Amino acid sequence: MTVSTRRRALWRSCLALLVLIPALAFAGPTAPLGKKLKIGVTLHPYYSFVANIVGDRAEVVALIPAQANPHNYQPQPDDITRAMTLDALVVNGIGHDEWAFQIIKAAGRGTTLPIIQANASVALIPIGGDQDGAKVVNPHTFVSTTAAIQQVFEITRRLGELDPHNAAAYRQNALAYAARIRALRAGFMTRFAALDLSSFRCATTHAGYDYMMQEFGLFVSAVIEPRHGVAPTARQLANTLDAIKKANVKVLFAEKNFSLDLAKPIEAATGVKVFSLSHITGDTYSADEFEVAMRENLETLAEAVEFMQR
């Protein structure tokens, strides 16, 4: 080998090393071969997403009890203990599970626990209602099929980085799961195609369903709660009731198991018909909870549109 040839070979080796070093630097921790990851989740939909992605190749761990209300949750000692055992945590990260970061910090995992931001690739929209002039991102991306699929693929990508040995299986599972969600949406798209959506006007007790409405070209005319879980003042409620009447709203969507008490007086004052929608927060965590709840939500939405056309 000549001196010139040796120099060219050395130069190619250096270039290859320069390309490899950044990739290694940003790869992050990976699971040892044969070890099942313990993947934490903060919300019921994320349990369904991750359970369908990993199958039996990883363990899914709910960070908080299934019956807890995530809207105003206060961290408990058992949550901190669970956080200490996790290999990764899937979070909403845009306003629906801020308590998770308190738990992580208390567990001493603030800098060592990989956080998977489920909404990293989702096109976010502002939240409806009176936010005191502030622009607040709507965190209810999981009450939707389109945004759910985007989150499934983002979670799958990040899990594949943390567990490359199972990355191909995760991708295959995610594709199959996403296909089922698309099929669910497609069935209702066909049903909605036969309906006249142009005159549909609705109100909601709070802005939890905008992503789902957006999928079908539907929009919310009025939101009752200024912020989730915050009862409107007498003046705010009066203004909202006036907006409902002016917009000729005939349907009000209330959160199942939570906001029906608020909806009933509005029904009496305006004549709207109340329908209940789920935020996918149940008594147990399960792999099929998202599909079951979203099917019920879409069925309710279709019934509400059909009610408007009678």
PDB file of C-alpha atoms in Angstrom:
ATOM      1  CA  MET A   1       0.000   0.000   0.000  1.00  0.00           C
ATOM      2  CA  THR A   2       1.422   3.369  -1.011  1.00  0.00           C
ATOM      3  CA  VAL A   3       1.648   6.356   1.332  1.00  0.00           C
ATOM      4  CA  SER A   4      -1.105   8.091  -0.659  1.00  0.00           C
ATOM      5  CA  THR A   5      -3.390   5.048  -0.403  1.00  0.00           C
ATOM      6  CA  ARG A   6      -2.793   4.753   3.346  1.00  0.00           C
ATOM      7  CA  ARG A   7      -3.629   8.437   3.793  1.00  0.00           C
ATOM      8  CA  ARG A   8      -6.913   8.046   1.893  1.00  0.00           C
ATOM      9  CA  ALA A   9      -7.870   4.999   3.983  1.00  0.00           C
ATOM     10  CA  LEU A  10      -7.060   6.854   7.220  1.00  0.00           C
ATOM     11  CA  TRP A  11      -9.107   9.859   6.044  1.00  0.00           C
ATOM     12  CA  ARG A  12     -12.123   7.627   5.308  1.00  0.00           C
ATOM     13  CA  SER A  13     -11.823   6.035   8.766  1.00  0.00           C
ATOM     14  CA  CYS A  14     -11.764   9.454  10.431  1.00  0.00           C
ATOM     15  CA  LEU A  15     -14.832  10.582   8.502  1.00  0.00           C
ATOM     16  CA  ALA A  16     -16.707   7.434   9.534  1.00  0.00           C
ATOM     17  CA  LEU A  17     -15.778   8.047  13.179  1.00  0.00           C
ATOM     18  CA  LEU A  18     -16.972  11.663  12.989  1.00  0.00           C
ATOM     19  CA  VAL A  19     -20.363  10.460  11.729  1.00  0.00           C
ATOM     20  CA  LEU A  20     -20.615   7.759  14.400  1.00  0.00           C
ATOM     21  CA  ILE A  21     -19.716   9.890  17.440  1.00  0.00           C
ATOM     22  CA  PRO A  22     -22.791  12.217  17.285  1.00  0.00           C
ATOM     23  CA  ALA A  23     -25.073   9.245  16.749  1.00  0.00           C
ATOM     24  CA  LEU A  24     -23.697   7.572  19.864  1.00  0.00           C
ATOM     25  CA  ALA A  25     -23.893  10.794  21.838  1.00  0.00           C
ATOM     26  CA  PHE A  26     -27.619  11.250  21.209  1.00  0.00           C
ATOM     27  CA  ALA A  27     -28.696   7.597  21.269  1.00  0.00           C
ATOM     28  CA  GLY A  28     -29.493   7.697  24.979  1.00  0.00           C
ATOM     29  CA  PRO A  29     -29.695   4.665  27.286  1.00  0.00           C
ATOM     30  CA  THR A  30     -30.886   1.414  25.745  1.00  0.00           C
ATOM     31  CA  ALA A  31     -32.320  -1.727  27.326  1.00  0.00           C
ATOM     32  CA  PRO A  32     -29.905  -4.608  27.917  1.00  0.00           C
ATOM     33  CA  LEU A  33     -30.521  -7.624  25.690  1.00  0.00           C
ATOM     34  CA  GLY A  34     -33.243  -9.835  27.158  1.00  0.00           C
ATOM     35  CA  LYS A  35     -34.438  -7.281  29.741  1.00  0.00           C
ATOM     36  CA  LYS A  36     -38.052  -6.147  29.537  1.00  0.00           C
ATOM     37  CA  LEU A  37     -38.507  -2.412  29.873  1.00  0.00           C
ATOM     38  CA  LYS A  38     -40.846  -1.079  32.553  1.00  0.00           C
ATOM     39  CA  ILE A  39     -42.696   1.700  30.737  1.00  0.00           C
ATOM     40  CA  GLY A  40     -44.703   4.097  32.860  1.00  0.00           C
ATOM     41  CA  VAL A  41     -47.795   5.930  31.607  1.00  0.00           C
ATOM     42  CA  THR A  42     -49.689   8.858  33.095  1.00  0.00           C
ATOM     43  CA  LEU A  43     -53.152   8.534  31.517  1.00  0.00           C
ATOM     44  CA  HIS A  44     -55.565   5.748  30.553  1.00  0.00           C
ATOM     45  CA  PRO A  45     -55.231   6.265  26.765  1.00  0.00           C
ATOM     46  CA  TYR A  46     -51.458   5.964  27.001  1.00  0.00           C
ATOM     47  CA  TYR A  47     -51.828   2.650  28.789  1.00  0.00           C
ATOM     48  CA  SER A  48     -53.854   1.410  25.801  1.00  0.00           C
ATOM     49  CA  PHE A  49     -51.359   2.841  23.304  1.00  0.00           C
ATOM     50  CA  VAL A  50     -48.268   1.368  24.962  1.00  0.00           C
ATOM     51  CA  ALA A  51     -49.885  -2.000  25.754  1.00  0.00           C
ATOM     52  CA  ASN A  52     -50.752  -2.440  22.079  1.00  0.00           C
ATOM     53  CA  ILE A  53     -47.313  -1.318  20.929  1.00  0.00           C
ATOM     54  CA  VAL A  54     -45.212  -3.545  23.199  1.00  0.00           C
ATOM     55  CA  GLY A  55     -47.414  -6.637  23.520  1.00  0.00           C
ATOM     56  CA  ASP A  56     -45.602  -9.041  25.845  1.00  0.00           C
ATOM     57  CA  ARG A  57     -42.143  -7.588  25.143  1.00  0.00           C
ATOM     58  CA  ALA A  58     -42.314  -4.928  27.871  1.00  0.00           C
ATOM     59  CA  GLU A  59     -44.233  -4.161  31.054  1.00  0.00           C
ATOM     60  CA  VAL A  60     -46.678  -1.258  31.165  1.00  0.00           C
ATOM     61  CA  VAL A  61     -46.922   0.480  34.550  1.00  0.00           C
ATOM     62  CA  ALA A  62     -49.570   3.075  35.386  1.00  0.00           C
ATOM     63  CA  LEU A  63     -47.988   5.894  37.379  1.00  0.00           C
ATOM     64  CA  ILE A  64     -51.160   6.671  39.357  1.00  0.00           C
ATOM     65  CA  PRO A  65     -54.206   4.596  40.400  1.00  0.00           C
ATOM     66  CA  ALA A  66     -56.820   3.917  37.732  1.00  0.00           C
ATOM     67  CA  GLN A  67     -59.652   5.577  39.662  1.00  0.00           C
ATOM     68  CA  ALA A  68     -57.747   8.833  40.232  1.00  0.00           C
ATOM     69  CA  ASN A  69     -58.976  12.026  38.573  1.00  0.00           C
ATOM     70  CA  PRO A  70     -56.007  13.251  36.509  1.00  0.00           C
ATOM     71  CA  HIS A  71     -57.382  16.788  36.280  1.00  0.00           C
ATOM     72  CA  ASN A  72     -56.592  17.693  39.875  1.00  0.00           C
ATOM     73  CA  TYR A  73     -54.403  14.810  41.035  1.00  0.00           C
ATOM     74  CA  GLN A  74     -52.145  15.178  44.054  1.00  0.00           C
ATOM     75  CA  PRO A  75     -49.063  12.876  44.062  1.00  0.00           C
ATOM     76  CA  GLN A  76     -48.951  10.082  46.647  1.00  0.00           C
ATOM     77  CA  PRO A  77     -45.995   8.184  48.203  1.00  0.00           C
ATOM     78  CA  ASP A  78     -46.794   5.025  46.207  1.00  0.00           C
ATOM     79  CA  ASP A  79     -46.511   7.014  42.964  1.00  0.00           C
ATOM     80  CA  ILE A  80     -42.987   8.050  43.900  1.00  0.00           C
ATOM     81  CA  THR A  81     -42.047   4.441  44.666  1.00  0.00           C
ATOM     82  CA  ARG A  82     -43.342   3.338  41.250  1.00  0.00           C
ATOM     83  CA  ALA A  83     -41.422   6.097  39.493  1.00  0.00           C
ATOM     84  CA  MET A  84     -38.182   4.806  40.996  1.00  0.00           C
ATOM     85  CA  THR A  85     -38.577   1.486  39.125  1.00  0.00           C
ATOM     86  CA  LEU A  86     -39.365   2.789  35.645  1.00  0.00           C
ATOM     87  CA  ASP A  87     -37.161   2.632  32.553  1.00  0.00           C
ATOM     88  CA  ALA A  88     -39.189   5.291  30.696  1.00  0.00           C
ATOM     89  CA  LEU A  89     -42.330   7.365  31.156  1.00  0.00           C
ATOM     90  CA  VAL A  90     -44.907   8.323  28.512  1.00  0.00           C
ATOM     91  CA  VAL A  91     -46.490  11.706  29.227  1.00  0.00           C
ATOM     92  CA  ASN A  92     -49.075  13.994  27.684  1.00  0.00           C
ATOM     93  CA  GLY A  93     -46.705  16.840  28.524  1.00  0.00           C
ATOM     94  CA  ILE A  94     -48.911  19.731  27.385  1.00  0.00           C
ATOM     95  CA  GLY A  95     -51.060  20.372  30.418  1.00  0.00           C
ATOM     96  CA  HIS A  96     -52.893  17.199  31.362  1.00  0.00           C
ATOM     97  CA  ASP A  97     -50.376  15.504  33.651  1.00  0.00           C
ATOM     98  CA  GLU A  98     -48.149  18.166  35.185  1.00  0.00           C
ATOM     99  CA  TRP A  99     -48.261  16.226  38.447  1.00  0.00           C
ATOM    100  CA  ALA A 100     -46.116  13.543  36.790  1.00  0.00           C
ATOM    101  CA  PHE A 101     -43.104  15.843  36.816  1.00  0.00           C
ATOM    102  CA  GLN A 102     -43.573  16.450  40.540  1.00  0.00           C
ATOM    103  CA  ILE A 103     -43.528  12.677  41.070  1.00  0.00           C
ATOM    104  CA  ILE A 104     -40.415  12.239  38.947  1.00  0.00           C
ATOM    105  CA  LYS A 105     -38.595  14.985  40.827  1.00  0.00           C
ATOM    106  CA  ALA A 106     -39.593  13.570  44.216  1.00  0.00           C
ATOM    107  CA  ALA A 107     -38.360  10.137  43.103  1.00  0.00           C
ATOM    108  CA  GLY A 108     -34.943  11.586  42.243  1.00  0.00           C
ATOM    109  CA  ARG A 109     -35.379  10.670  38.570  1.00  0.00           C
ATOM    110  CA  GLY A 110     -35.476  14.175  37.132  1.00  0.00           C
ATOM    111  CA  THR A 111     -32.299  13.709  35.087  1.00  0.00           C
ATOM    112  CA  THR A 112     -32.174   9.921  34.701  1.00  0.00           C
ATOM    113  CA  LEU A 113     -35.658   8.859  33.569  1.00  0.00           C
ATOM    114  CA  PRO A 114     -36.248   9.000  29.791  1.00  0.00           C
ATOM    115  CA  ILE A 115     -39.424  10.971  29.114  1.00  0.00           C
ATOM    116  CA  ILE A 116     -41.450  10.153  26.004  1.00  0.00           C
ATOM    117  CA  GLN A 117     -43.474  13.193  24.950  1.00  0.00           C
ATOM    118  CA  ALA A 118     -46.464  11.584  23.247  1.00  0.00           C
ATOM    119  CA  ASN A 119     -47.496  14.852  21.588  1.00  0.00           C
ATOM    120  CA  ALA A 120     -44.114  15.691  20.088  1.00  0.00           C
ATOM    121  CA  SER A 121     -45.414  15.227  16.523  1.00  0.00           C
ATOM    122  CA  VAL A 122     -49.072  16.249  16.973  1.00  0.00           C
ATOM    123  CA  ALA A 123     -50.439  19.432  15.385  1.00  0.00           C
ATOM    124  CA  LEU A 124     -51.781  21.201  18.471  1.00  0.00           C
ATOM    125  CA  ILE A 125     -54.745  23.585  18.604  1.00  0.00           C
ATOM    126  CA  PRO A 126     -55.697  26.281  21.152  1.00  0.00           C
ATOM    127  CA  ILE A 127     -58.126  25.441  23.914  1.00  0.00           C
ATOM    128  CA  GLY A 128     -61.604  26.928  23.741  1.00  0.00           C
ATOM    129  CA  GLY A 129     -63.262  28.927  26.486  1.00  0.00           C
ATOM    130  CA  ASP A 130     -62.276  31.997  28.452  1.00  0.00           C
ATOM    131  CA  GLN A 131     -58.557  31.717  29.192  1.00  0.00           C
ATOM    132  CA  ASP A 132     -58.159  35.316  30.380  1.00  0.00           C
ATOM    133  CA  GLY A 133     -56.770  36.310  27.005  1.00  0.00           C
ATOM    134  CA  ALA A 134     -53.969  33.726  27.128  1.00  0.00           C
ATOM    135  CA  LYS A 135     -53.309  31.270  24.313  1.00  0.00           C
ATOM    136  CA  VAL A 136     -53.410  27.851  25.956  1.00  0.00           C
ATOM    137  CA  VAL A 137     -52.743  24.604  24.092  1.00  0.00           C
ATOM    138  CA  ASN A 138     -55.570  22.087  24.209  1.00  0.00           C
ATOM    139  CA  PRO A 139     -54.101  18.982  25.895  1.00  0.00           C
ATOM    140  CA  HIS A 140     -56.948  16.573  25.026  1.00  0.00           C
ATOM    141  CA  THR A 141     -55.209  15.124  21.986  1.00  0.00           C
ATOM    142  CA  PHE A 142     -56.070  11.573  23.066  1.00  0.00           C
ATOM    143  CA  VAL A 143     -59.825  12.168  22.536  1.00  0.00           C
ATOM    144  CA  SER A 144     -59.304  11.748  18.804  1.00  0.00           C
ATOM    145  CA  THR A 145     -58.376   9.039  16.335  1.00  0.00           C
ATOM    146  CA  THR A 146     -56.030  11.055  14.110  1.00  0.00           C
ATOM    147  CA  ALA A 147     -54.003  12.519  16.987  1.00  0.00           C
ATOM    148  CA  ALA A 148     -54.045   9.134  18.720  1.00  0.00           C
ATOM    149  CA  ILE A 149     -52.364   7.487  15.743  1.00  0.00           C
ATOM    150  CA  GLN A 150     -49.740  10.248  15.629  1.00  0.00           C
ATOM    151  CA  GLN A 151     -49.029   9.671  19.303  1.00  0.00           C
ATOM    152  CA  VAL A 152     -48.829   5.899  18.831  1.00  0.00           C
ATOM    153  CA  PHE A 153     -46.161   6.298  16.152  1.00  0.00           C
ATOM    154  CA  GLU A 154     -44.199   8.849  18.217  1.00  0.00           C
ATOM    155  CA  ILE A 155     -44.223   6.548  21.252  1.00  0.00           C
ATOM    156  CA  THR A 156     -43.194   3.634  19.033  1.00  0.00           C
ATOM    157  CA  ARG A 157     -40.262   5.580  17.603  1.00  0.00           C
ATOM    158  CA  ARG A 158     -38.952   6.549  21.036  1.00  0.00           C
ATOM    159  CA  LEU A 159     -39.410   3.057  22.469  1.00  0.00           C
ATOM    160  CA  GLY A 160     -37.493   1.679  19.514  1.00  0.00           C
ATOM    161  CA  GLU A 161     -34.593   3.975  20.410  1.00  0.00           C
ATOM    162  CA  LEU A 162     -34.639   2.816  24.024  1.00  0.00           C
ATOM    163  CA  ASP A 163     -35.143  -0.866  23.146  1.00  0.00           C
ATOM    164  CA  PRO A 164     -33.628  -1.461  19.690  1.00  0.00           C
ATOM    165  CA  HIS A 165     -33.793  -5.249  20.103  1.00  0.00           C
ATOM    166  CA  ASN A 166     -37.591  -5.055  19.982  1.00  0.00           C
ATOM    167  CA  ALA A 167     -37.959  -2.003  17.733  1.00  0.00           C
ATOM    168  CA  ALA A 168     -39.136  -3.993  14.705  1.00  0.00           C
ATOM    169  CA  ALA A 169     -41.800  -5.794  16.748  1.00  0.00           C
ATOM    170  CA  TYR A 170     -42.965  -2.489  18.220  1.00  0.00           C
ATOM    171  CA  ARG A 171     -43.329  -1.004  14.729  1.00  0.00           C
ATOM    172  CA  GLN A 172     -45.271  -4.016  13.481  1.00  0.00           C
ATOM    173  CA  ASN A 173     -47.620  -3.884  16.483  1.00  0.00           C
ATOM    174  CA  ALA A 174     -48.092  -0.128  16.084  1.00  0.00           C
ATOM    175  CA  LEU A 175     -49.012  -0.491  12.424  1.00  0.00           C
ATOM    176  CA  ALA A 176     -51.631  -3.122  13.258  1.00  0.00           C
ATOM    177  CA  TYR A 177     -53.050  -0.999  16.089  1.00  0.00           C
ATOM    178  CA  ALA A 178     -53.157   2.130  13.940  1.00  0.00           C
ATOM    179  CA  ALA A 179     -54.961   0.153  11.224  1.00  0.00           C
ATOM    180  CA  ARG A 180     -57.704  -0.753  13.712  1.00  0.00           C
ATOM    181  CA  ILE A 181     -58.089   2.866  14.791  1.00  0.00           C
ATOM    182  CA  ARG A 182     -58.266   3.990  11.140  1.00  0.00           C
ATOM    183  CA  ALA A 183     -60.907   1.352  10.445  1.00  0.00           C
ATOM    184  CA  LEU A 184     -62.923   2.654  13.401  1.00  0.00           C
ATOM    185  CA  ARG A 185     -62.741   6.199  12.062  1.00  0.00           C
ATOM    186  CA  ALA A 186     -63.502   5.106   8.500  1.00  0.00           C
ATOM    187  CA  GLY A 187     -66.738   3.449   9.571  1.00  0.00           C
ATOM    188  CA  PHE A 188     -67.975   6.670  11.120  1.00  0.00           C
ATOM    189  CA  MET A 189     -66.688   8.772   8.228  1.00  0.00           C
ATOM    190  CA  THR A 190     -69.021   6.769   5.993  1.00  0.00           C
ATOM    191  CA  ARG A 191     -71.884   7.365   8.403  1.00  0.00           C
ATOM    192  CA  PHE A 192     -71.179  11.099   8.623  1.00  0.00           C
ATOM    193  CA  ALA A 193     -70.922  11.384   4.839  1.00  0.00           C
ATOM    194  CA  ALA A 194     -74.658  10.708   4.622  1.00  0.00           C
ATOM    195  CA  LEU A 195     -75.467  13.547   7.060  1.00  0.00           C
ATOM    196  CA  ASP A 196     -75.803  17.287   6.568  1.00  0.00           C
ATOM    197  CA  LEU A 197     -73.178  18.795   8.876  1.00  0.00           C
ATOM    198  CA  SER A 198     -73.619  22.394   7.723  1.00  0.00           C
ATOM    199  CA  SER A 199     -76.237  23.281  10.329  1.00  0.00           C
ATOM    200  CA  PHE A 200     -74.655  21.474  13.261  1.00  0.00           C
ATOM    201  CA  ARG A 201     -74.056  23.742  16.252  1.00  0.00           C
ATOM    202  CA  CYS A 202     -72.960  22.489  19.657  1.00  0.00           C
ATOM    203  CA  ALA A 203     -71.699  23.635  23.029  1.00  0.00           C
ATOM    204  CA  THR A 204     -69.502  21.723  25.466  1.00  0.00           C
ATOM    205  CA  THR A 205     -69.104  21.940  29.216  1.00  0.00           C
ATOM    206  CA  HIS A 206     -65.372  22.342  28.608  1.00  0.00           C
ATOM    207  CA  ALA A 207     -62.956  22.177  25.710  1.00  0.00           C
ATOM    208  CA  GLY A 208     -62.156  18.475  25.759  1.00  0.00           C
ATOM    209  CA  TYR A 209     -63.425  17.366  22.376  1.00  0.00           C
ATOM    210  CA  ASP A 210     -62.049  19.832  19.846  1.00  0.00           C
ATOM    211  CA  TYR A 211     -59.610  17.367  18.253  1.00  0.00           C
ATOM    212  CA  MET A 212     -62.392  14.810  17.724  1.00  0.00           C
ATOM    213  CA  MET A 213     -64.771  17.445  16.351  1.00  0.00           C
ATOM    214  CA  GLN A 214     -62.076  18.730  14.005  1.00  0.00           C
ATOM    215  CA  GLU A 215     -61.709  15.295  12.415  1.00  0.00           C
ATOM    216  CA  PHE A 216     -65.271  15.502  11.107  1.00  0.00           C
ATOM    217  CA  GLY A 217     -65.337  19.190  10.228  1.00  0.00           C
ATOM    218  CA  LEU A 218     -67.429  20.101  13.281  1.00  0.00           C
ATOM    219  CA  PHE A 219     -66.874  23.105  15.515  1.00  0.00           C
ATOM    220  CA  VAL A 220     -67.861  24.115  19.030  1.00  0.00           C
ATOM    221  CA  SER A 221     -69.909  27.320  19.306  1.00  0.00           C
ATOM    222  CA  ALA A 222     -69.659  27.802  23.081  1.00  0.00           C
ATOM    223  CA  VAL A 223     -67.748  26.409  26.066  1.00  0.00           C
ATOM    224  CA  ILE A 224     -69.331  26.554  29.527  1.00  0.00           C
ATOM    225  CA  GLU A 225     -66.337  26.213  31.879  1.00  0.00           C
ATOM    226  CA  PRO A 226     -63.718  28.985  31.586  1.00  0.00           C
ATOM    227  CA  ARG A 227     -61.118  26.333  32.457  1.00  0.00           C
ATOM    228  CA  HIS A 228     -61.451  22.647  33.136  1.00  0.00           C
ATOM    229  CA  GLY A 229     -63.018  22.026  36.524  1.00  0.00           C
ATOM    230  CA  VAL A 230     -63.569  25.756  37.132  1.00  0.00           C
ATOM    231  CA  ALA A 231     -67.235  26.689  37.433  1.00  0.00           C
ATOM    232  CA  PRO A 232     -68.227  29.793  35.465  1.00  0.00           C
ATOM    233  CA  THR A 233     -69.213  32.945  37.326  1.00  0.00           C
ATOM    234  CA  ALA A 234     -72.816  34.089  37.066  1.00  0.00           C
ATOM    235  CA  ARG A 235     -71.779  36.657  34.453  1.00  0.00           C
ATOM    236  CA  GLN A 236     -69.760  34.127  32.434  1.00  0.00           C
ATOM    237  CA  LEU A 237     -72.635  31.658  32.499  1.00  0.00           C
ATOM    238  CA  ALA A 238     -75.114  34.325  31.409  1.00  0.00           C
ATOM    239  CA  ASN A 239     -72.854  35.312  28.503  1.00  0.00           C
ATOM    240  CA  THR A 240     -72.487  31.668  27.476  1.00  0.00           C
ATOM    241  CA  LEU A 241     -76.224  31.033  27.627  1.00  0.00           C
ATOM    242  CA  ASP A 242     -76.723  34.094  25.435  1.00  0.00           C
ATOM    243  CA  ALA A 243     -74.134  32.773  22.965  1.00  0.00           C
ATOM    244  CA  ILE A 244     -75.881  29.382  22.877  1.00  0.00           C
ATOM    245  CA  LYS A 245     -79.202  30.993  22.028  1.00  0.00           C
ATOM    246  CA  LYS A 246     -77.763  33.338  19.407  1.00  0.00           C
ATOM    247  CA  ALA A 247     -75.890  30.507  17.670  1.00  0.00           C
ATOM    248  CA  ASN A 248     -79.021  28.349  17.669  1.00  0.00           C
ATOM    249  CA  VAL A 249     -77.177  25.602  19.512  1.00  0.00           C
ATOM    250  CA  LYS A 250     -79.304  22.503  20.027  1.00  0.00           C
ATOM    251  CA  VAL A 251     -76.741  20.076  21.496  1.00  0.00           C
ATOM    252  CA  LEU A 252     -74.568  20.240  24.619  1.00  0.00           C
ATOM    253  CA  PHE A 253     -71.786  17.716  25.245  1.00  0.00           C
ATOM    254  CA  ALA A 254     -70.966  17.062  28.906  1.00  0.00           C
ATOM    255  CA  GLU A 255     -68.105  15.030  30.305  1.00  0.00           C
ATOM    256  CA  LYS A 256     -69.332  11.587  31.288  1.00  0.00           C
ATOM    257  CA  ASN A 257     -69.382  11.080  35.087  1.00  0.00           C
ATOM    258  CA  PHE A 258     -68.128  14.611  35.833  1.00  0.00           C
ATOM    259  CA  SER A 259     -70.027  17.595  34.460  1.00  0.00           C
ATOM    260  CA  LEU A 260     -73.657  16.495  34.129  1.00  0.00           C
ATOM    261  CA  ASP A 261     -74.623  18.573  37.193  1.00  0.00           C
ATOM    262  CA  LEU A 262     -73.492  21.671  35.298  1.00  0.00           C
ATOM    263  CA  ALA A 263     -75.210  20.595  32.099  1.00  0.00           C
ATOM    264  CA  LYS A 264     -78.686  20.033  33.507  1.00  0.00           C
ATOM    265  CA  PRO A 265     -79.433  23.696  34.445  1.00  0.00           C
ATOM    266  CA  ILE A 266     -78.211  24.779  30.997  1.00  0.00           C
ATOM    267  CA  GLU A 267     -80.515  22.228  29.402  1.00  0.00           C
ATOM    268  CA  ALA A 268     -83.422  23.692  31.359  1.00  0.00           C
ATOM    269  CA  ALA A 269     -82.520  27.289  30.488  1.00  0.00           C
ATOM    270  CA  THR A 270     -81.881  26.839  26.760  1.00  0.00           C
ATOM    271  CA  GLY A 271     -83.680  23.686  25.655  1.00  0.00           C
ATOM    272  CA  VAL A 272     -80.489  22.016  24.403  1.00  0.00           C
ATOM    273  CA  LYS A 273     -80.248  18.238  24.465  1.00  0.00           C
ATOM    274  CA  VAL A 274     -77.399  16.898  26.589  1.00  0.00           C
ATOM    275  CA  PHE A 275     -75.116  14.102  25.341  1.00  0.00           C
ATOM    276  CA  SER A 276     -72.268  12.580  27.379  1.00  0.00           C
ATOM    277  CA  LEU A 277     -68.752  12.012  26.054  1.00  0.00           C
ATOM    278  CA  SER A 278     -65.887  10.148  27.681  1.00  0.00           C
ATOM    279  CA  HIS A 279     -62.445  11.520  28.460  1.00  0.00           C
ATOM    280  CA  ILE A 280     -61.224   7.932  28.452  1.00  0.00           C
ATOM    281  CA  THR A 281     -60.671   7.831  32.198  1.00  0.00           C
ATOM    282  CA  GLY A 282     -62.080   4.581  33.567  1.00  0.00           C
ATOM    283  CA  ASP A 283     -61.976   2.397  36.642  1.00  0.00           C
ATOM    284  CA  THR A 284     -59.317   0.085  35.213  1.00  0.00           C
ATOM    285  CA  TYR A 285     -56.413   0.291  32.794  1.00  0.00           C
ATOM    286  CA  SER A 286     -56.724  -1.941  29.749  1.00  0.00           C
ATOM    287  CA  ALA A 287     -55.321  -2.409  26.264  1.00  0.00           C
ATOM    288  CA  ASP A 288     -58.723  -1.965  24.600  1.00  0.00           C
ATOM    289  CA  GLU A 289     -60.017   0.979  26.669  1.00  0.00           C
ATOM    290  CA  PHE A 290     -59.163   3.608  24.049  1.00  0.00           C
ATOM    291  CA  GLU A 291     -60.922   1.746  21.224  1.00  0.00           C
ATOM    292  CA  VAL A 292     -64.010   1.013  23.338  1.00  0.00           C
ATOM    293  CA  ALA A 293     -64.319   4.603  24.620  1.00  0.00           C
ATOM    294  CA  MET A 294     -63.677   6.203  21.235  1.00  0.00           C
ATOM    295  CA  ARG A 295     -66.257   3.983  19.570  1.00  0.00           C
ATOM    296  CA  GLU A 296     -68.778   5.122  22.194  1.00  0.00           C
ATOM    297  CA  ASN A 297     -67.775   8.763  21.692  1.00  0.00           C
ATOM    298  CA  LEU A 298     -68.114   8.592  17.931  1.00  0.00           C
ATOM    299  CA  GLU A 299     -71.452   6.816  18.240  1.00  0.00           C
ATOM    300  CA  THR A 300     -72.650   9.590  20.575  1.00  0.00           C
ATOM    301  CA  LEU A 301     -71.388  12.272  18.203  1.00  0.00           C
ATOM    302  CA  ALA A 302     -73.203  10.636  15.281  1.00  0.00           C
ATOM    303  CA  GLU A 303     -76.397  10.406  17.321  1.00  0.00           C
ATOM    304  CA  ALA A 304     -76.140  14.100  18.189  1.00  0.00           C
ATOM    305  CA  VAL A 305     -75.765  15.082  14.527  1.00  0.00           C
ATOM    306  CA  GLU A 306     -78.671  12.844  13.583  1.00  0.00           C
ATOM    307  CA  PHE A 307     -80.746  14.422  16.385  1.00  0.00           C
ATOM    308  CA  MET A 308     -80.137  17.856  14.861  1.00  0.00           C
ATOM    309  CA  GLN A 309     -81.597  16.694  11.548  1.00  0.00           C
ATOM    310  CA  ARG A 310     -84.925  15.399  12.850  1.00  0.00           C
TER     311      ARG A 310
END
